[in-house]
CSV table of C-alpha atoms in Angstrom, one decimal:
chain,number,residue,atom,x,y,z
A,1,UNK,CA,6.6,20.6,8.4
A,2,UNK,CA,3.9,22.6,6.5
A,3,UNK,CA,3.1,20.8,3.2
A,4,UNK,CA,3.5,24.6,1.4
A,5,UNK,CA,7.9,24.6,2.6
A,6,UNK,CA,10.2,23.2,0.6
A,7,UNK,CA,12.4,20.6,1.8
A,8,UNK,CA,15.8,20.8,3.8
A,9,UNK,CA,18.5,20.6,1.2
A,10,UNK,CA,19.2,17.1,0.7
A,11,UNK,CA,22.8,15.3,1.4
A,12,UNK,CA,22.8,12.4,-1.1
A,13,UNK,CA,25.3,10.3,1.9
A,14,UNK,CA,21.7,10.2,3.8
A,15,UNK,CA,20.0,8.8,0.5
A,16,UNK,CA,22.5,5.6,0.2
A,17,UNK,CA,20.5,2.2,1.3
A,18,UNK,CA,21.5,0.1,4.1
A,19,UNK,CA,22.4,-3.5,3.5
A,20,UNK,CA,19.2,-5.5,3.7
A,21,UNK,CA,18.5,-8.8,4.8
A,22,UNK,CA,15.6,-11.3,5.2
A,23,UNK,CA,16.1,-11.2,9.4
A,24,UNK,CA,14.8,-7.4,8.9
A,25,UNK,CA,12.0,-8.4,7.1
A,26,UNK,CA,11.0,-10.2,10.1
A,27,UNK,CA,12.0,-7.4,12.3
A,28,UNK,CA,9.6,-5.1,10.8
A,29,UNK,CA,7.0,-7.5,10.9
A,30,UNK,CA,7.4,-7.6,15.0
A,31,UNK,CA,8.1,-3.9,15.0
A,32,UNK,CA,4.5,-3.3,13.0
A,33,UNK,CA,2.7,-5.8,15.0
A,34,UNK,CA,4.2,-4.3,18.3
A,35,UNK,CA,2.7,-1.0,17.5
A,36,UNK,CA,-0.4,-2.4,16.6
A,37,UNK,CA,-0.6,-4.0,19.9
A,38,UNK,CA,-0.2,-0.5,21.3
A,39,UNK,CA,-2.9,1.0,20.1
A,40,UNK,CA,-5.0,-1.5,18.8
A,41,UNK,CA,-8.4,0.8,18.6
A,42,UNK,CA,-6.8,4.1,17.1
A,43,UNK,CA,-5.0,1.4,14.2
A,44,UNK,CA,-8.5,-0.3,13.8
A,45,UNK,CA,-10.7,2.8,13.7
A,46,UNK,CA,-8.7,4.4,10.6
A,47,UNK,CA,-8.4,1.2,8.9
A,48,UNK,CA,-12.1,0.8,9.2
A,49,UNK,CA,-12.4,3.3,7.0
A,50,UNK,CA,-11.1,1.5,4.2
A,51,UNK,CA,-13.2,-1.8,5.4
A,52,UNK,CA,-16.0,0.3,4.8
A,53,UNK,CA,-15.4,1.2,1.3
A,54,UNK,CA,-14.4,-2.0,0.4
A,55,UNK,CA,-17.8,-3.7,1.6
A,56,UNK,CA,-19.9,-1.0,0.1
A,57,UNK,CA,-17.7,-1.4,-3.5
A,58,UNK,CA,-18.4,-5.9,-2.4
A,59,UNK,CA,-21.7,-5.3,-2.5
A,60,UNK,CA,-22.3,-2.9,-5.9
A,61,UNK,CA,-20.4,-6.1,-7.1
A,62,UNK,CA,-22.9,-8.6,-5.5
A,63,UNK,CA,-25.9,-6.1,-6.7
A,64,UNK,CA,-24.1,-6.2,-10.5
A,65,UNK,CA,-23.2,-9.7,-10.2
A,66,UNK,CA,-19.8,-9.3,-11.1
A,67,UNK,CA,-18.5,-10.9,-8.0
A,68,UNK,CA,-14.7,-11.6,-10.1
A,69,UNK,CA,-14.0,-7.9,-10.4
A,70,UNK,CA,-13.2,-7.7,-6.8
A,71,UNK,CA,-10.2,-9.7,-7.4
A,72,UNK,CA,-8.4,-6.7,-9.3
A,73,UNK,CA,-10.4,-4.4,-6.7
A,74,UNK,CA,-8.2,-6.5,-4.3
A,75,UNK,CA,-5.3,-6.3,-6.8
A,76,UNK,CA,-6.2,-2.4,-7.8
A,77,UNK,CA,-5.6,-1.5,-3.7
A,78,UNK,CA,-1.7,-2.2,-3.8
A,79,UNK,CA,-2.1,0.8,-6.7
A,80,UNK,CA,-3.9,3.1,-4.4
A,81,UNK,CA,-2.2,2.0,-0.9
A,82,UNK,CA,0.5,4.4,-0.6
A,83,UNK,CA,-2.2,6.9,-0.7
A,84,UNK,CA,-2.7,6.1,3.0
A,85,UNK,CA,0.7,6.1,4.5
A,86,UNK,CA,0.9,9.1,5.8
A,87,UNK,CA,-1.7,8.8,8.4
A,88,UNK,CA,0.1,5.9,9.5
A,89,UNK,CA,3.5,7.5,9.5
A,90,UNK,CA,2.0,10.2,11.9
A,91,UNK,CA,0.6,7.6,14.5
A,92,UNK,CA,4.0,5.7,14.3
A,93,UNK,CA,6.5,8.8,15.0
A,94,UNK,CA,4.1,10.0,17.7
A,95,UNK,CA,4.3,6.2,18.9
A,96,UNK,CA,8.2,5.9,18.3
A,97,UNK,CA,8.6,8.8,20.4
A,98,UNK,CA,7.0,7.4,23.4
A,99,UNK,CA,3.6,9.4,23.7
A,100,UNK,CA,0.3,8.4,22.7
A,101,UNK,CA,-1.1,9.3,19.4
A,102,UNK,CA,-4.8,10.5,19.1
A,103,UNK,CA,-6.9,10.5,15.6
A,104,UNK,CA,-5.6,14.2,15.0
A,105,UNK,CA,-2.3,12.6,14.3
A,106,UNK,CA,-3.6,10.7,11.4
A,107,UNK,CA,-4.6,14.3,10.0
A,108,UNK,CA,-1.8,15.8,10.8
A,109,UNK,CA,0.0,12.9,9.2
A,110,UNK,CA,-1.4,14.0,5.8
A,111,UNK,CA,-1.1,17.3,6.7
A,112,UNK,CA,2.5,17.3,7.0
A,113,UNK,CA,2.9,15.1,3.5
A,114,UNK,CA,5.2,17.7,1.4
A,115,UNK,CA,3.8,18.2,-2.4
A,116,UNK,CA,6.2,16.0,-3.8
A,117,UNK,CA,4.0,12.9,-1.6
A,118,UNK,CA,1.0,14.0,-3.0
A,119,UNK,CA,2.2,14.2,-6.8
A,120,UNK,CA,3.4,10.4,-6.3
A,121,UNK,CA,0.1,10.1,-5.0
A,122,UNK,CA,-1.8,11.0,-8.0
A,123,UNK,CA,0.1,8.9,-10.2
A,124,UNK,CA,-0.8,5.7,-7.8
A,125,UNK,CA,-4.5,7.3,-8.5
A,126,UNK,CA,-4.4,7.7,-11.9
A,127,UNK,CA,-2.3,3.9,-12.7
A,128,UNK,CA,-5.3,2.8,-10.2
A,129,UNK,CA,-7.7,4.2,-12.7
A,130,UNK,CA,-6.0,2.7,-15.7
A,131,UNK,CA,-5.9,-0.6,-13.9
A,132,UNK,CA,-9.6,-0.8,-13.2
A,133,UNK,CA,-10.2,0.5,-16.6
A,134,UNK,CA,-8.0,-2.6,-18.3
A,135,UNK,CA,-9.6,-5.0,-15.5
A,136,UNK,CA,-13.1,-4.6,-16.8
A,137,UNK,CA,-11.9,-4.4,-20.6
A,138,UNK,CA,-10.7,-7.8,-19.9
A,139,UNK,CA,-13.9,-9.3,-17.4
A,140,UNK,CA,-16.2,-8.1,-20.5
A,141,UNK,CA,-13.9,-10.1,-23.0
A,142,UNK,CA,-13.5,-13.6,-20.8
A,143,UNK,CA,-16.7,-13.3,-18.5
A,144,UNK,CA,-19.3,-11.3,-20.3
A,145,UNK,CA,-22.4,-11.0,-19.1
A,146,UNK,CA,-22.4,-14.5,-17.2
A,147,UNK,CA,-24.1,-13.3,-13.6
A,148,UNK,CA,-21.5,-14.3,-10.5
A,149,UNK,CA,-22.2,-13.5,-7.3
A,150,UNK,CA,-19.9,-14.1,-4.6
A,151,UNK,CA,-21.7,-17.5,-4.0
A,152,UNK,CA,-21.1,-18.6,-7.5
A,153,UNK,CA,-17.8,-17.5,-6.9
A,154,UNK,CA,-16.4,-19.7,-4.3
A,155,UNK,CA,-17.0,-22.6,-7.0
A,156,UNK,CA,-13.6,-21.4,-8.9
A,157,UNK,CA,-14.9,-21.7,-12.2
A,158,UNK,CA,-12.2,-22.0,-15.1
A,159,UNK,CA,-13.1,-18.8,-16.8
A,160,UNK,CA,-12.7,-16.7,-13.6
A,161,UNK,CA,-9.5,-18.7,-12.8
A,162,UNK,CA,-8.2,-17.4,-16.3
A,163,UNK,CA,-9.9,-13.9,-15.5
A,164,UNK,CA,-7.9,-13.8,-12.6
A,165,UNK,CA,-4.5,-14.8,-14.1
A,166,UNK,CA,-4.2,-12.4,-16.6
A,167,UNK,CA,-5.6,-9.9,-15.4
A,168,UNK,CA,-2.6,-10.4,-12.7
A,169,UNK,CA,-0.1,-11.1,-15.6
A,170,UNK,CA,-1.5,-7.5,-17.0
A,171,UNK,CA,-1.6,-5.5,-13.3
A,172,UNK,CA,1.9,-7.3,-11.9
A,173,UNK,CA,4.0,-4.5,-14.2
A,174,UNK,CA,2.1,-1.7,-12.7
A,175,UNK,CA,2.1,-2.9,-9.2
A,176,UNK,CA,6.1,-3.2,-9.6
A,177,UNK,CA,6.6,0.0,-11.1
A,178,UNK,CA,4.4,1.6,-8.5
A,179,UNK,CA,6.1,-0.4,-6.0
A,180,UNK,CA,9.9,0.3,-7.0
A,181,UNK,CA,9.4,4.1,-7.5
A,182,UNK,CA,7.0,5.0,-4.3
A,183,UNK,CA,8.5,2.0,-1.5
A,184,UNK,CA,10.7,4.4,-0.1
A,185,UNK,CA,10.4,8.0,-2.0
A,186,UNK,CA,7.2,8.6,-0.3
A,187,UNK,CA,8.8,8.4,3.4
A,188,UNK,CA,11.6,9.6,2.1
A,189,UNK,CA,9.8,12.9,0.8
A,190,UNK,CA,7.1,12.7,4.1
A,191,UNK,CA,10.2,13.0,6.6
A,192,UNK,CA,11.9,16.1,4.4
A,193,UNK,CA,15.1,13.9,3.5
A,194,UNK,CA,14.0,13.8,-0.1
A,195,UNK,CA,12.4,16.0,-3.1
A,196,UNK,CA,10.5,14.4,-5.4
A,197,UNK,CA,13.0,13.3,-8.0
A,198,UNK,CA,15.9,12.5,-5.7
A,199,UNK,CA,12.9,10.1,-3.4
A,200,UNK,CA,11.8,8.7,-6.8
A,201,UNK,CA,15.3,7.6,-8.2
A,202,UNK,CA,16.1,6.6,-4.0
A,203,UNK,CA,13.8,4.3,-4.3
A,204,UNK,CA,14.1,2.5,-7.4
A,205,UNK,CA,17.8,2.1,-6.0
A,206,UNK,CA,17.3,0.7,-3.0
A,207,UNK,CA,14.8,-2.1,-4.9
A,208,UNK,CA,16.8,-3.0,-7.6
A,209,UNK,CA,20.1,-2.9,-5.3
A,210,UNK,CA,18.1,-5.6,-2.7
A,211,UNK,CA,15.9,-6.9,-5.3
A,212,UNK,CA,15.6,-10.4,-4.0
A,213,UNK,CA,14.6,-9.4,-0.3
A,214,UNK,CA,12.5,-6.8,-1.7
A,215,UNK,CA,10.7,-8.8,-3.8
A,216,UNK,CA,10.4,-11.2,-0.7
A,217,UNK,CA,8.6,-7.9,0.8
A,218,UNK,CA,6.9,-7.2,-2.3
A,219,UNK,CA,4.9,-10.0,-2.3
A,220,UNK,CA,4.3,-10.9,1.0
A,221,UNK,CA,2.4,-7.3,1.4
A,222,UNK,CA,0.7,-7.9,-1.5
A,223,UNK,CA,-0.4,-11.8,-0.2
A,224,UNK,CA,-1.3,-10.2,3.2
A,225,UNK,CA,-3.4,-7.1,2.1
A,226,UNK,CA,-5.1,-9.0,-1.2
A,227,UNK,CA,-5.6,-11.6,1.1
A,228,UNK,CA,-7.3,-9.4,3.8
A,229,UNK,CA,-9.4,-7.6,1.4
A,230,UNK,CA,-10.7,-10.7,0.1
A,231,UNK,CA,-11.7,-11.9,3.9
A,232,UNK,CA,-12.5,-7.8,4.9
A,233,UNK,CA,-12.7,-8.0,8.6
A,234,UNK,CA,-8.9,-9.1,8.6
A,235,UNK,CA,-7.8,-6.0,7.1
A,236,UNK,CA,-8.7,-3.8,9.8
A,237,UNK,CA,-5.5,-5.6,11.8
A,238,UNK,CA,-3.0,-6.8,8.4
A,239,UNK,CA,-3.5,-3.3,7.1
A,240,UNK,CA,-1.9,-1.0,10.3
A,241,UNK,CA,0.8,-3.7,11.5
A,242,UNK,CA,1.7,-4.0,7.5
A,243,UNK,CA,1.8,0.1,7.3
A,244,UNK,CA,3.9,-0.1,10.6
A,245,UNK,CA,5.7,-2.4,9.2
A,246,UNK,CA,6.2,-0.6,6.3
A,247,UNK,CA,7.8,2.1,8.4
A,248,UNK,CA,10.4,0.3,10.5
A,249,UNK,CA,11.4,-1.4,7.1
A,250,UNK,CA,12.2,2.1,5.5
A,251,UNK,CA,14.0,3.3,8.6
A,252,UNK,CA,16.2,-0.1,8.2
A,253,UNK,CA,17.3,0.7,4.6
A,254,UNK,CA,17.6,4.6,5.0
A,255,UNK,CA,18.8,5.2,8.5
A,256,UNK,CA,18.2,8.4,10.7
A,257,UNK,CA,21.3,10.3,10.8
């Protein structure tokens, strides 16, 4: 679907979550990691992209010697990762359906994102930006000017430890706001089930109605992909099977008709 047509008209029966239990959390793991195993280079050449960025922002750090920032760079990418769904989403239908998806379906995955997508989008962007923005408020109150490199790093110093657990205290309310409002609007509005309000308010149903086996999810994607970032080469195979993953587990609390 064009990302200029409006969505289908929307029958709130379709919008009413599915029991969820722990088993499906481990379902959609399998699922993601069985359509990894699919196509294992397509999945690693667009998440390469992203391992590229992230060692060219590791290494202004090493150059600036502020080697503690990349833990809310690691923290700041749960902000931003919905961003990047919908070139997964495209390589997953294709995949679902039984053909074999190509790099132009990672385009046309974003091509198809309706406007609704892309306005929760720029508001994982822009809580991104005010993330970062606190982050280094708080690094240049605890840390200062004290050079760390990556090297210095690995010696978990007290004041980065304390860095680190505030600034995760003062990120953790974005992350779950972000999480709770675009976990399922943002498939919801990419397959034309949803508009923007009715995928937002979705959403935050289907979270707060499974909130203990969401939160389960919630932070196992965030130990995963933190985790990754912090070790980069992992990322190019925990990003796609966790995006995958991501995918089966919506399809599991808002079935297909």
């Amino acid at each position: 679907m064009p990302a200029s047509a409006p969505p289908p008209s929307v029958d709130p029966t379709t919008l009413r979550p599915a029991p969820l239990g722990l088993a499906d959390l481990g379902g959609a793991l399998r699922f993601g990691l069985a359509q990894f195993r699919a196509i294992p280079l397509l999945s690693m050449g667009f998440a390469l992209l992203f391992v590229a960025i992230g060692a060219l922002l590791f290494g202004i750090l090493e150059f600036g010697a502020i080697a503690p920032m990349s833990l809310s760079l690691a923290g700041g990418f749960m902000l931003v990762g919905p961003i990047l769904l919908a070139g997964f989403f495209g390589v997953s239908d294709k995949l679902r359906k039984g053909r074999n998806p190509g790099f132009g379906d990672i385009w046309s995955g974003f091509r198809q994102m309706p406007r609704g997508g892309w306005v929760v989008s720029f508001v994982c962007g822009l809580l991104f930006l005010i993330w970062i923005t606190d982050a280094g408020i708080l690094y240049g109150f605890m840390v200062g000017r004290e050079p760390i490199g990556f090297l210095r790093l690995l010696q978990i110093e007290q004041m980065v430890l304390d860095y680190a657990g505030y600034s995760a205290i003062m990120g953790g309310l974005l992350a779950f706001i972000l999480f709770a409002v675009s976990a399922f609007s943002i498939p919801l509005i990419y397959d034309g089930r949803a508009t923007l309000v009715s995928g937002v308010v979705a959403s935050v149903r289907a979270v707060f109605g499974r909130f203990g086996v969401m939160m389960c999810w919630a932070f196992l994607l965030a130990a995963v992909i933190m985790g990754s970032i912090m070790a980069l080469p992992l990322l190019l195979v925990s990003l796609p099977v966790m995006a995958y993953a991501s995918r089966d587990l919506y399809f599991r609390v808002f079935p297909e008709a």
